[in-house]
mmCIF file of C-alpha atoms and ligand atoms in Angstrom:
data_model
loop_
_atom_site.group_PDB
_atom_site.id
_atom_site.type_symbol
_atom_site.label_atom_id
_atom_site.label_comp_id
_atom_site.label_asym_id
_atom_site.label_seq_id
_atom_site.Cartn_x
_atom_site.Cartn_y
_atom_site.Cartn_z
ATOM 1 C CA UNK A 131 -13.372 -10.001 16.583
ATOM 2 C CA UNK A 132 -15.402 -8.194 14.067
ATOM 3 C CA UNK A 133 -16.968 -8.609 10.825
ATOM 4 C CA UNK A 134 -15.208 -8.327 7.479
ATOM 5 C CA UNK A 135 -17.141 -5.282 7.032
ATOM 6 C CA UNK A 136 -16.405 -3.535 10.179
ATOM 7 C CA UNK A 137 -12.957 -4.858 9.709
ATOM 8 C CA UNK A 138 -12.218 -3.104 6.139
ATOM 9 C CA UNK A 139 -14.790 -2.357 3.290
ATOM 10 C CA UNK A 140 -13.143 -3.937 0.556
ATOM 11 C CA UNK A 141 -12.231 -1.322 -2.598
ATOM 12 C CA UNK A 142 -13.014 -1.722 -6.341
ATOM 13 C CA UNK A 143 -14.364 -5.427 -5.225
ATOM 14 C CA UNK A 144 -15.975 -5.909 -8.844
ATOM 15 C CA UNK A 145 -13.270 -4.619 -11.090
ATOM 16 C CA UNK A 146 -10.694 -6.827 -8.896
ATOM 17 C CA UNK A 147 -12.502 -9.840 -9.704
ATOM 18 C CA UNK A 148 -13.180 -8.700 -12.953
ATOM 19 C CA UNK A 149 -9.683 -8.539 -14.281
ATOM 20 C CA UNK A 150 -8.269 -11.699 -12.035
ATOM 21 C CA UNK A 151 -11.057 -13.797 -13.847
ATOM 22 C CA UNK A 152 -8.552 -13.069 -16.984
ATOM 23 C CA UNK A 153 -6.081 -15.335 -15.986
ATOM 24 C CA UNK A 154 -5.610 -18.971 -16.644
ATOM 25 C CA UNK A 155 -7.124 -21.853 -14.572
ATOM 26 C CA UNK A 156 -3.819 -23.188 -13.174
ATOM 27 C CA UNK A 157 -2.321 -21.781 -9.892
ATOM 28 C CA UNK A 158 -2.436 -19.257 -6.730
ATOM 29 C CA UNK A 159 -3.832 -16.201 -6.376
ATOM 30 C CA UNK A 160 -1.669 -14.371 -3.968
ATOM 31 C CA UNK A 161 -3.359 -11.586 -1.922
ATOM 32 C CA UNK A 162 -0.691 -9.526 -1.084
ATOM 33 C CA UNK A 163 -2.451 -6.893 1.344
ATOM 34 C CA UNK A 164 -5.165 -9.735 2.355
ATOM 35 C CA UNK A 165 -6.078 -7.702 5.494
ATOM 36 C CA UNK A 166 -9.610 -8.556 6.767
ATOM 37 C CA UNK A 167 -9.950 -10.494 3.543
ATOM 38 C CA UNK A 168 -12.697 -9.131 1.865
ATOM 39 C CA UNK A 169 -11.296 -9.124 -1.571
ATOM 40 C CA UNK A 170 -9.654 -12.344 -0.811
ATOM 41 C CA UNK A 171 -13.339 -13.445 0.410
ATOM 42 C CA UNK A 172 -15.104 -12.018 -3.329
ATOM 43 C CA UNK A 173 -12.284 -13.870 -5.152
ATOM 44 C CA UNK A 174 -13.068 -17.684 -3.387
ATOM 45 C CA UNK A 175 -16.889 -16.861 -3.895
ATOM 46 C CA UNK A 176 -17.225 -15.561 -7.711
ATOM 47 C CA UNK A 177 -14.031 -17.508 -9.131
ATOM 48 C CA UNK A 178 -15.029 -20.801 -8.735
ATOM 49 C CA UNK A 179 -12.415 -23.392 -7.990
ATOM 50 C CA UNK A 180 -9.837 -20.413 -7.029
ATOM 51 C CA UNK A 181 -7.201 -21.047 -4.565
ATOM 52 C CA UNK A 182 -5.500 -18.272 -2.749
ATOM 53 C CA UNK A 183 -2.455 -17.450 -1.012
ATOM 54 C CA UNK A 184 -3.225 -14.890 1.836
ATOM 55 C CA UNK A 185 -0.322 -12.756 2.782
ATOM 56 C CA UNK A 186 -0.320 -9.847 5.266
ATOM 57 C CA UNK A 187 2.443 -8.230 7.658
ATOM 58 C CA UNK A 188 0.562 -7.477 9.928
ATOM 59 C CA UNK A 189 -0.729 -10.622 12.761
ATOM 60 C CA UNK A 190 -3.835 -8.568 13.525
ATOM 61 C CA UNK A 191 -4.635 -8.789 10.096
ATOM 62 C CA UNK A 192 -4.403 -12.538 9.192
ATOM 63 C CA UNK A 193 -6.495 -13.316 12.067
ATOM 64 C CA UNK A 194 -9.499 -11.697 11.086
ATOM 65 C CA UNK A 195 -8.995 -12.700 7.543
ATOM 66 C CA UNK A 196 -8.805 -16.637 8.501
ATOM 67 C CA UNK A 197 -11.740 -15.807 10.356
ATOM 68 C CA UNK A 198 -13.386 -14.250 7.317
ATOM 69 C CA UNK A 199 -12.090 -16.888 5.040
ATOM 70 C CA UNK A 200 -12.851 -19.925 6.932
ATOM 71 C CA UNK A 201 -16.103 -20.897 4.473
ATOM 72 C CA UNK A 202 -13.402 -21.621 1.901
ATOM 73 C CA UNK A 203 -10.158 -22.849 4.480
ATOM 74 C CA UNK A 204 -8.872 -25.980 2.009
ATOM 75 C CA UNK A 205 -8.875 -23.669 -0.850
ATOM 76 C CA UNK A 206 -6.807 -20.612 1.348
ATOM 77 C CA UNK A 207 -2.938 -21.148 2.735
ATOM 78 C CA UNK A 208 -1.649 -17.873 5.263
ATOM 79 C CA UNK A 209 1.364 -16.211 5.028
ATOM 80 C CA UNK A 210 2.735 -13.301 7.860
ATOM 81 C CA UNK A 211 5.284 -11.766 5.448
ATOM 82 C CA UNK A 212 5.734 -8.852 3.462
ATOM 83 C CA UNK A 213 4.219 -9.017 0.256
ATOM 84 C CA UNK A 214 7.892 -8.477 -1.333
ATOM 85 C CA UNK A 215 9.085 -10.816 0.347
ATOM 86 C CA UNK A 216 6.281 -13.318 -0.224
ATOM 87 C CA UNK A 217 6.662 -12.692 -3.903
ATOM 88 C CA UNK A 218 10.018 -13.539 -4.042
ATOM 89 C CA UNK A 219 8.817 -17.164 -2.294
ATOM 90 C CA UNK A 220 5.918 -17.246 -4.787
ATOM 91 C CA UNK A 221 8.202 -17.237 -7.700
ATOM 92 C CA UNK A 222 11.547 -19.661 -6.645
ATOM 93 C CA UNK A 223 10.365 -22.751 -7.675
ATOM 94 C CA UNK A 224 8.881 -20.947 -11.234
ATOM 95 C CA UNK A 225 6.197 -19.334 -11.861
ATOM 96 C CA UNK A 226 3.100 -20.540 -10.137
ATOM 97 C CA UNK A 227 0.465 -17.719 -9.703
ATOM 98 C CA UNK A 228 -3.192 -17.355 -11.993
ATOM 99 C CA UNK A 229 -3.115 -13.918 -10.475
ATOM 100 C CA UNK A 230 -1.772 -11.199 -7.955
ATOM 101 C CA UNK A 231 -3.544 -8.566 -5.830
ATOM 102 C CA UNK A 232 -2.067 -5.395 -3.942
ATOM 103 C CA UNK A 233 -4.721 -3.164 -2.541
ATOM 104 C CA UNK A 234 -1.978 -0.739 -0.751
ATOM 105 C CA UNK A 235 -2.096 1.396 2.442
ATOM 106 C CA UNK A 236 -3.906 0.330 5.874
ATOM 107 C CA UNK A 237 -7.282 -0.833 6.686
ATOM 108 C CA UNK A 238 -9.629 1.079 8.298
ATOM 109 C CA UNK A 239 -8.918 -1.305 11.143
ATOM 110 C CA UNK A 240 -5.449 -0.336 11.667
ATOM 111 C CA UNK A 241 -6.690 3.388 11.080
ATOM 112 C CA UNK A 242 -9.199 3.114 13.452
ATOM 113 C CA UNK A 243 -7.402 0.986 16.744
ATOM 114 C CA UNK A 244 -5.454 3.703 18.720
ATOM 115 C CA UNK A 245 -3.176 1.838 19.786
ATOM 116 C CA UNK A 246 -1.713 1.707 16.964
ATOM 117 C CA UNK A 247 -0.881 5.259 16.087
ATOM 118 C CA UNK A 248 -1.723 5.546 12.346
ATOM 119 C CA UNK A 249 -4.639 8.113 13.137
ATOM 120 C CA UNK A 250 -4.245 12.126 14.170
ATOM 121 C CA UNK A 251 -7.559 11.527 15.458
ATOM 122 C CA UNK A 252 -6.237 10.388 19.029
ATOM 123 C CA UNK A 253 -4.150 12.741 20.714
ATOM 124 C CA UNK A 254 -2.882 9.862 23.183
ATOM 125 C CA UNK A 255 -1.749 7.751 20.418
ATOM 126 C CA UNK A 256 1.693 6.429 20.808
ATOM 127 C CA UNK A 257 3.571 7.473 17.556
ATOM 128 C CA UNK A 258 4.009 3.761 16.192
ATOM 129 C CA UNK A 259 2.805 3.015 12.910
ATOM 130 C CA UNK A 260 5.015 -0.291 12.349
ATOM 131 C CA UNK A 261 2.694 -2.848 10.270
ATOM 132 C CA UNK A 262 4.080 -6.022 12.104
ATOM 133 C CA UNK A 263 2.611 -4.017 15.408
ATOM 134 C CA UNK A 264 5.063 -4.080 18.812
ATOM 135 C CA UNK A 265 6.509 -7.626 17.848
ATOM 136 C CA UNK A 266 8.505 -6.156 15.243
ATOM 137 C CA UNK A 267 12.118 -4.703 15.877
ATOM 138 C CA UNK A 268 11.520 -1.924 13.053
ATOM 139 C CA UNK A 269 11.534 1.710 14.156
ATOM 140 C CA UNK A 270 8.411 3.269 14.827
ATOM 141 C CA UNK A 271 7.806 6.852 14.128
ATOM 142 C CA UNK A 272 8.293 8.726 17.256
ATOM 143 C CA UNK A 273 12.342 7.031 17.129
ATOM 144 C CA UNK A 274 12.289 8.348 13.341
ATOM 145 C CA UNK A 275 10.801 11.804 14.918
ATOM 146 C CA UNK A 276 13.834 11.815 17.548
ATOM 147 C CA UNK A 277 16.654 10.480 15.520
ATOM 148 C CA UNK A 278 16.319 10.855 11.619
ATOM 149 C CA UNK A 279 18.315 15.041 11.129
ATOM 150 C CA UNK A 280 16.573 17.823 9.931
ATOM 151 C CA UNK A 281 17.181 16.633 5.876
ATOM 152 C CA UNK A 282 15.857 13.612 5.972
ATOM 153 C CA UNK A 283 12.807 14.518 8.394
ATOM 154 C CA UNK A 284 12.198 17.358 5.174
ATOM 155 C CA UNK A 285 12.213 14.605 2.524
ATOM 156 C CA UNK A 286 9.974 12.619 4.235
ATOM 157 C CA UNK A 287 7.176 15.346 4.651
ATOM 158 C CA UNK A 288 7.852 16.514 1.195
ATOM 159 C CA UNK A 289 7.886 13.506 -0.621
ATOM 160 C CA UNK A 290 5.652 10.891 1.388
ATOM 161 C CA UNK A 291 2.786 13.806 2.642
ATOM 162 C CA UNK A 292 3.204 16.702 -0.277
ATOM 163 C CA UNK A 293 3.535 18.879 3.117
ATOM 164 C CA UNK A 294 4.577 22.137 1.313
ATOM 165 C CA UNK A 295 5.746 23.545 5.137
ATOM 166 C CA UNK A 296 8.471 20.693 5.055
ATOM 167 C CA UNK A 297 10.956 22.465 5.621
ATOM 168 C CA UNK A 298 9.637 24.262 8.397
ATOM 169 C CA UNK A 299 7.685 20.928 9.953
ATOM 170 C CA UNK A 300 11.705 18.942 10.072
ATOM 171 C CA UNK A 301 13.033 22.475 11.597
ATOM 172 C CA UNK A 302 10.028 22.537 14.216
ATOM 173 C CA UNK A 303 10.161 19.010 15.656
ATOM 174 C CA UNK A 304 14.199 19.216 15.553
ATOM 175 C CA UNK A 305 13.475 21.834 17.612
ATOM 176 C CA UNK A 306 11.272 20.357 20.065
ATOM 177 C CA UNK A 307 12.712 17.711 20.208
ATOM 178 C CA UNK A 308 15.746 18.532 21.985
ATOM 179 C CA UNK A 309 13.574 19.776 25.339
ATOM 180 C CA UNK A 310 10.852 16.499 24.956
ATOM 181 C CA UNK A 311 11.132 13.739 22.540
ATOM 182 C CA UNK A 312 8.225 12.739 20.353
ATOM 183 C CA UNK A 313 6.308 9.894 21.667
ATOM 184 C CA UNK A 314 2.338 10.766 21.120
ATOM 185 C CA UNK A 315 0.220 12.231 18.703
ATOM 186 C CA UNK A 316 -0.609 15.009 20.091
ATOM 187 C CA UNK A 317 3.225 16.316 20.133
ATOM 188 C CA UNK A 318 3.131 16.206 16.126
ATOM 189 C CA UNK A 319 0.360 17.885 15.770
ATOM 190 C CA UNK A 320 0.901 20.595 18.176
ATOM 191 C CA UNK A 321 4.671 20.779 15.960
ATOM 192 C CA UNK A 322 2.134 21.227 12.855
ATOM 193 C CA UNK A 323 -0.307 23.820 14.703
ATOM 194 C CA UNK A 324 2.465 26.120 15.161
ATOM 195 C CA UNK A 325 4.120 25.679 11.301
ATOM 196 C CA UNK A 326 0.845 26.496 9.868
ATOM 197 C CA UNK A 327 0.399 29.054 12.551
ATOM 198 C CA UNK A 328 -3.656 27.698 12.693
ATOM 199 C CA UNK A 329 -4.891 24.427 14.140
ATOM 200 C CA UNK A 330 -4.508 22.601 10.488
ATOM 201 C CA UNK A 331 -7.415 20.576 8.753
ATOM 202 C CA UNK A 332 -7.895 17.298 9.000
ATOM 203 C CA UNK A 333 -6.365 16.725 4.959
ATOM 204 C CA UNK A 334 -2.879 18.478 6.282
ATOM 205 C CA UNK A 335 -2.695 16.241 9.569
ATOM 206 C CA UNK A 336 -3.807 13.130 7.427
ATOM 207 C CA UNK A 337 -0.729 13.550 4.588
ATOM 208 C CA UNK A 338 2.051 14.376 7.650
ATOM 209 C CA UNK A 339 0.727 11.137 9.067
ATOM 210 C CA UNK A 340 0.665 9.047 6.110
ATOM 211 C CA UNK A 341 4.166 10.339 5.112
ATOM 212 C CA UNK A 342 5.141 8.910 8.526
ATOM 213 C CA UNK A 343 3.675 5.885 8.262
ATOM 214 C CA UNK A 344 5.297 5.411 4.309
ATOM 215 C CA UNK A 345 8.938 5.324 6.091
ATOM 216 C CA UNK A 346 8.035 3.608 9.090
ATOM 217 C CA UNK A 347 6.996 0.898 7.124
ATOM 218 C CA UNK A 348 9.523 1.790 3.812
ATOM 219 C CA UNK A 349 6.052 0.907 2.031
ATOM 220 C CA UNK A 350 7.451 2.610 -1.661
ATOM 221 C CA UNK A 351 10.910 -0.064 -1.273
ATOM 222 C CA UNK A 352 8.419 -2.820 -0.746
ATOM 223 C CA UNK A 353 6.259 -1.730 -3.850
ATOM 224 C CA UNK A 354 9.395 -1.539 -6.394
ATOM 225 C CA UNK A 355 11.077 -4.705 -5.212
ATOM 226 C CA UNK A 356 7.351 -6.405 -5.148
ATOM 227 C CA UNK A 357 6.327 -5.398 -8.984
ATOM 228 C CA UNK A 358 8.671 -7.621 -10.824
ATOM 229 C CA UNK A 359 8.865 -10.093 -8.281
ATOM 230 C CA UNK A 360 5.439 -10.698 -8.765
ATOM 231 C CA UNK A 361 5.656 -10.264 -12.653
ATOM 232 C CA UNK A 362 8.278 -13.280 -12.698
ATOM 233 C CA UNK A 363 5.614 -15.337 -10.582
ATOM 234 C CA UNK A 364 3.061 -14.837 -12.801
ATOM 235 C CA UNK A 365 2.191 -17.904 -15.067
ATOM 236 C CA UNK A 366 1.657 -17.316 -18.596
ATOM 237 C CA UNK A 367 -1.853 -14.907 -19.359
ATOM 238 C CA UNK A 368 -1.526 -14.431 -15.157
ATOM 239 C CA UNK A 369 -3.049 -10.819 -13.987
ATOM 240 C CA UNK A 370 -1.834 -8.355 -11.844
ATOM 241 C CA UNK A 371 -3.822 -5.530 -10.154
ATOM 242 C CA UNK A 372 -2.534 -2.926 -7.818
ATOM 243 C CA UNK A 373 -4.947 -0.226 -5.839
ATOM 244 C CA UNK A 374 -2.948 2.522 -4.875
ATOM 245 C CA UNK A 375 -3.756 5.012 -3.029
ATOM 246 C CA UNK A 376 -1.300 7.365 -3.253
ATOM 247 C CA UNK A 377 0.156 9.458 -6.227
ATOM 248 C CA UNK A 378 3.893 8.345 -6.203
ATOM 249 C CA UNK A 379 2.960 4.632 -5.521
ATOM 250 C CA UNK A 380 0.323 4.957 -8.954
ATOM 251 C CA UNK A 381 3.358 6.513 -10.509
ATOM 252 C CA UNK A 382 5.423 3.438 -9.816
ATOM 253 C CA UNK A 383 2.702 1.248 -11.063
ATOM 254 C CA UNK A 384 1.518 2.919 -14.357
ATOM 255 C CA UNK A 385 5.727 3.052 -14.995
ATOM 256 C CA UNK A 386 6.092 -0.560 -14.341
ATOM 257 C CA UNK A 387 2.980 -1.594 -16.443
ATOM 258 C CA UNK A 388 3.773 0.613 -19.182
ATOM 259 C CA UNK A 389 7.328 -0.419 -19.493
ATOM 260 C CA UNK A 390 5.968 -4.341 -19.183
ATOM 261 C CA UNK A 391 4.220 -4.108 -22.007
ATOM 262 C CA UNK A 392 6.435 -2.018 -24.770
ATOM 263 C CA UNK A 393 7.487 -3.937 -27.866
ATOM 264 C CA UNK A 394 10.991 -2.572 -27.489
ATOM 265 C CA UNK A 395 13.059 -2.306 -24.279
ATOM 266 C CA UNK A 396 16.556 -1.292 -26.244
ATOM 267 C CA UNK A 397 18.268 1.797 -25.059
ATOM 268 C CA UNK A 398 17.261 4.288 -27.166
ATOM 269 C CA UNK A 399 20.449 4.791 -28.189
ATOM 270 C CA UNK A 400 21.129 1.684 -30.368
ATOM 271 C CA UNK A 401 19.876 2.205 -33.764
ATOM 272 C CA UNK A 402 18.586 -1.537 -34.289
ATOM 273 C CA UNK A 403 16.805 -3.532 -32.261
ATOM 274 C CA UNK A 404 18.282 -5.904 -30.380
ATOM 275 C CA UNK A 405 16.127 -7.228 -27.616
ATOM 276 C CA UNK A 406 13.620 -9.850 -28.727
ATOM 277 C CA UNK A 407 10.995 -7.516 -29.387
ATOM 278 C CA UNK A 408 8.196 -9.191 -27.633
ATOM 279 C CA UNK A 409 6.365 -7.134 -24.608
ATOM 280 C CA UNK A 410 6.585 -8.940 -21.516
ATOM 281 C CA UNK A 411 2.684 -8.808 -21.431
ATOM 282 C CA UNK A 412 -0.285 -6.516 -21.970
ATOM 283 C CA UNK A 413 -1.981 -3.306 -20.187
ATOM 284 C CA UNK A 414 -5.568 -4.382 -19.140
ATOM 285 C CA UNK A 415 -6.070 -0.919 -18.071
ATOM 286 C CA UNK A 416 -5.908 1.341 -20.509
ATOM 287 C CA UNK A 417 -6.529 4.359 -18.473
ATOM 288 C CA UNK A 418 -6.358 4.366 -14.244
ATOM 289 C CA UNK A 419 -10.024 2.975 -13.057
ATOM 290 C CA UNK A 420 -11.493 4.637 -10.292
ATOM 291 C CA UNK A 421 -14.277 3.815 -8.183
ATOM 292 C CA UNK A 422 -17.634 5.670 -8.838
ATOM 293 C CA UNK A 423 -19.746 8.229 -7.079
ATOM 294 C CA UNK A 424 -21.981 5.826 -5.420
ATOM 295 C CA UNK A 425 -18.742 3.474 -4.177
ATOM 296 C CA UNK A 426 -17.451 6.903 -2.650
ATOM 297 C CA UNK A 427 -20.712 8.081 -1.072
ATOM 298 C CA UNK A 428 -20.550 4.430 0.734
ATOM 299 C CA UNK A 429 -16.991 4.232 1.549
ATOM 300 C CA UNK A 430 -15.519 7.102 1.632
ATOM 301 C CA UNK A 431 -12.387 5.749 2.408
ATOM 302 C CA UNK A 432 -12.558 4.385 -1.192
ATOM 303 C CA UNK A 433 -12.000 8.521 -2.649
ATOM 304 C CA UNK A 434 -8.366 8.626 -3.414
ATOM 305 C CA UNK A 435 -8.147 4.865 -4.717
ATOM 306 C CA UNK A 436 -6.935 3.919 -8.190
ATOM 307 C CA UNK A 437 -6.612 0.805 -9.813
ATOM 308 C CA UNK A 438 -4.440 -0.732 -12.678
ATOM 309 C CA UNK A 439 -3.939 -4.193 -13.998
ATOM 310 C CA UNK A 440 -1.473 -6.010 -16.395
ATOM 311 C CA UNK A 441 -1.425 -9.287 -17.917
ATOM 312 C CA UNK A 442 1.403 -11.466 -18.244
ATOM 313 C CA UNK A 443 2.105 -12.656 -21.973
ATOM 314 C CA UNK A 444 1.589 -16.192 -22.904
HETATM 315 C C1 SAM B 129 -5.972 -1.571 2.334
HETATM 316 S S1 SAM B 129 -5.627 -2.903 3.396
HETATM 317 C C2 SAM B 129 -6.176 -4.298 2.489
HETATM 318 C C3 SAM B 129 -7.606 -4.660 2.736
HETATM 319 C C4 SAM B 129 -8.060 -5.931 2.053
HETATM 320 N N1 SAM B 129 -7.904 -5.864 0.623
HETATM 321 C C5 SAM B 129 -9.502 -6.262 2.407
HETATM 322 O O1 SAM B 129 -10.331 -6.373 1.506
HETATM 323 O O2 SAM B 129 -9.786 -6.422 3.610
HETATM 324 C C6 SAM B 129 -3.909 -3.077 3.261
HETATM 325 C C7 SAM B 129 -3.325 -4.240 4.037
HETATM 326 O O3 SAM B 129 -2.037 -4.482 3.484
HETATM 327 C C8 SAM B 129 -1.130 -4.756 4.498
HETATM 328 N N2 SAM B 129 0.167 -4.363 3.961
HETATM 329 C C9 SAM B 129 0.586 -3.119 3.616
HETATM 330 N N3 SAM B 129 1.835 -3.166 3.119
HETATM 331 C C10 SAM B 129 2.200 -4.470 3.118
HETATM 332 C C11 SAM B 129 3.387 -5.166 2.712
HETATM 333 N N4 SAM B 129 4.432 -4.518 2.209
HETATM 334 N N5 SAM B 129 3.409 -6.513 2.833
HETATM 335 C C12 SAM B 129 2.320 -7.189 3.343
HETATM 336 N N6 SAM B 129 1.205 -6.575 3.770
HETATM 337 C C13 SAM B 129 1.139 -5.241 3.654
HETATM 338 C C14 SAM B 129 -1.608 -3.957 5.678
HETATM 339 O O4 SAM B 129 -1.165 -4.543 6.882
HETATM 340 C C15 SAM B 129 -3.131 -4.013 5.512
HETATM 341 O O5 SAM B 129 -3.680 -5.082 6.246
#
């Protein structure tokens, strides 16, 4: 197994534990997206007497991180869930968390095991992408390739990759896929090759597989039912921070925060207000923080990353 830092270079590692040092004393911090635990590991280390809850979907993942976390194992329980549905746990018995964490996407361990099929890199790659890895029953990408119709397959491009061929993309694998059904890498990319009528860069084969890999893994349902399942879990003053790195998860985010923390959540059209008037909590983030030059020139897997945080009224 390797180290944390071949496993995933953890993002924004000072401004995470920056604003979940905010919180109160009491309680969990959950790690939603605890992965090869490197945040999780920065958050035992530099907040003393901090316990955390370590959730991941993916097997693969917990293992390294209760490898990684094993300096601090009586402060650290492990959960294999999703992070929605781990939030909805957190919060049954009441609220009971100091702080939440959601540093989104995949590691650069599930990018770079090609097995997997999360990379365009491999042209042998079986089109998987599910999370949970083969265990799971969920549908992996080359069944959504060969069954989802032409309308759906457009959305998906569009939406989840900003592919501006998407049209073309759904039309060309329908195509194809009547004479040999999708089942490797290389098949999608040849489908994109021909759309773009040039072999396409690496930023065009990236988004198509990323959009892939956002339905395989219905990664923007988890997100919405997540946020306020976390927000109810929060205790009093506890923090939230999310690293997205995409635009229509940030979008989700900055919406949820914002709305969070207005001082009036009446429709707008009754003339008086009649909702208590309080915001549910407060915006640590004033504007989206991003990580600097130097982070980027040393990960550069850190580029497209932004992070927000929200506190939880008291
Ligand atoms: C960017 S990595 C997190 C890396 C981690 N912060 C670290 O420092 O090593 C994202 C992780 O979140 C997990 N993940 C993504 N969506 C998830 C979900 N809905 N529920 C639980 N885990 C999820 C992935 O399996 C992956 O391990």
């Amino acid at each position: 197994m390797d180290g944390p830092d071949e496993y995933h270079v953890p993002v924004l590692p000072d401004e995470v534990v920056h604003f979940l040092r905010e919180g109160p004393e009491a309680g969990e911090i959950m790690d939603g997206t605890v992965g090869g635990g490197g945040h999780a590991a920065r958050i035992l280390q530099d907040i003393p007497g901090s316990r955390v809850l370590a959730v991941d979907r993916d097997p693969d993942a917990l293992d390294q991180a209760r490898l990684t976390l094993s300096p601090w194992a009586g402060r650290v329980r492990f959960l294999q869930a999703r992070f929605d549905v781990a939030a909805k746990g957190a919060g049954i018995m009441g609220p009971s968390l100091r702080g939440a964490l959601l540093d989104l996407g995949v590691s650069s361990r599930q990018i770079d095991n090609d097995t997997r099929g999360f990379s365009f890199r491999s042209g042998d790659a079986p089109l998987d992408m599910r999370m949970e890895g083969v265990a799971t029953g969920g549908r992996t990408a080359a069944e959504i390739l060969n069954e989802e119709g032409e309308a759906e397959l457009t959305r998906i491009f569009r939406e989840f990759g900003e592919e501006r061929r998407a049209a073309r993309l759904a039309r060309e694998v329908v195509k194809r896929r009547r004479t040999e059904p999708f089942e490797r890498a290389r098949q999608l990319l040849d489908a994109l090759t021909v759309v773009h009528r040039r072999s396409p860069e690496a930023g065009e084969k990236a988004r198509v597989f990323q959009a892939l890999r956002i339905a395989v893994n219905r990664e923007l349902e988890a997100l919405d039912q997540a946020l306020p399942a976390l927000r109810d879990a929060l205790l009093p003053g506890g923090v939230m921070v999310v690293i997205s790195y995409h635009s229509l998860e940030d979008r989700m985010v900055k919406r949820a925060f914002r709305e969070w923390s207005r001082h009036c959540v009446c429709p707008p059209e009754i003339p008086i207000c009649v909702c208590r008037g309080e915001p549910l909590g407060e915006l640590l983030t004033r504007s989206v923080v991003r990580p600097s030059e130097a982070e980027v020139t040393g990960n550069p897997r850190s580029r497209s990353a932004r992070l927000r945080a929200w506190r939880r009224g008291v």
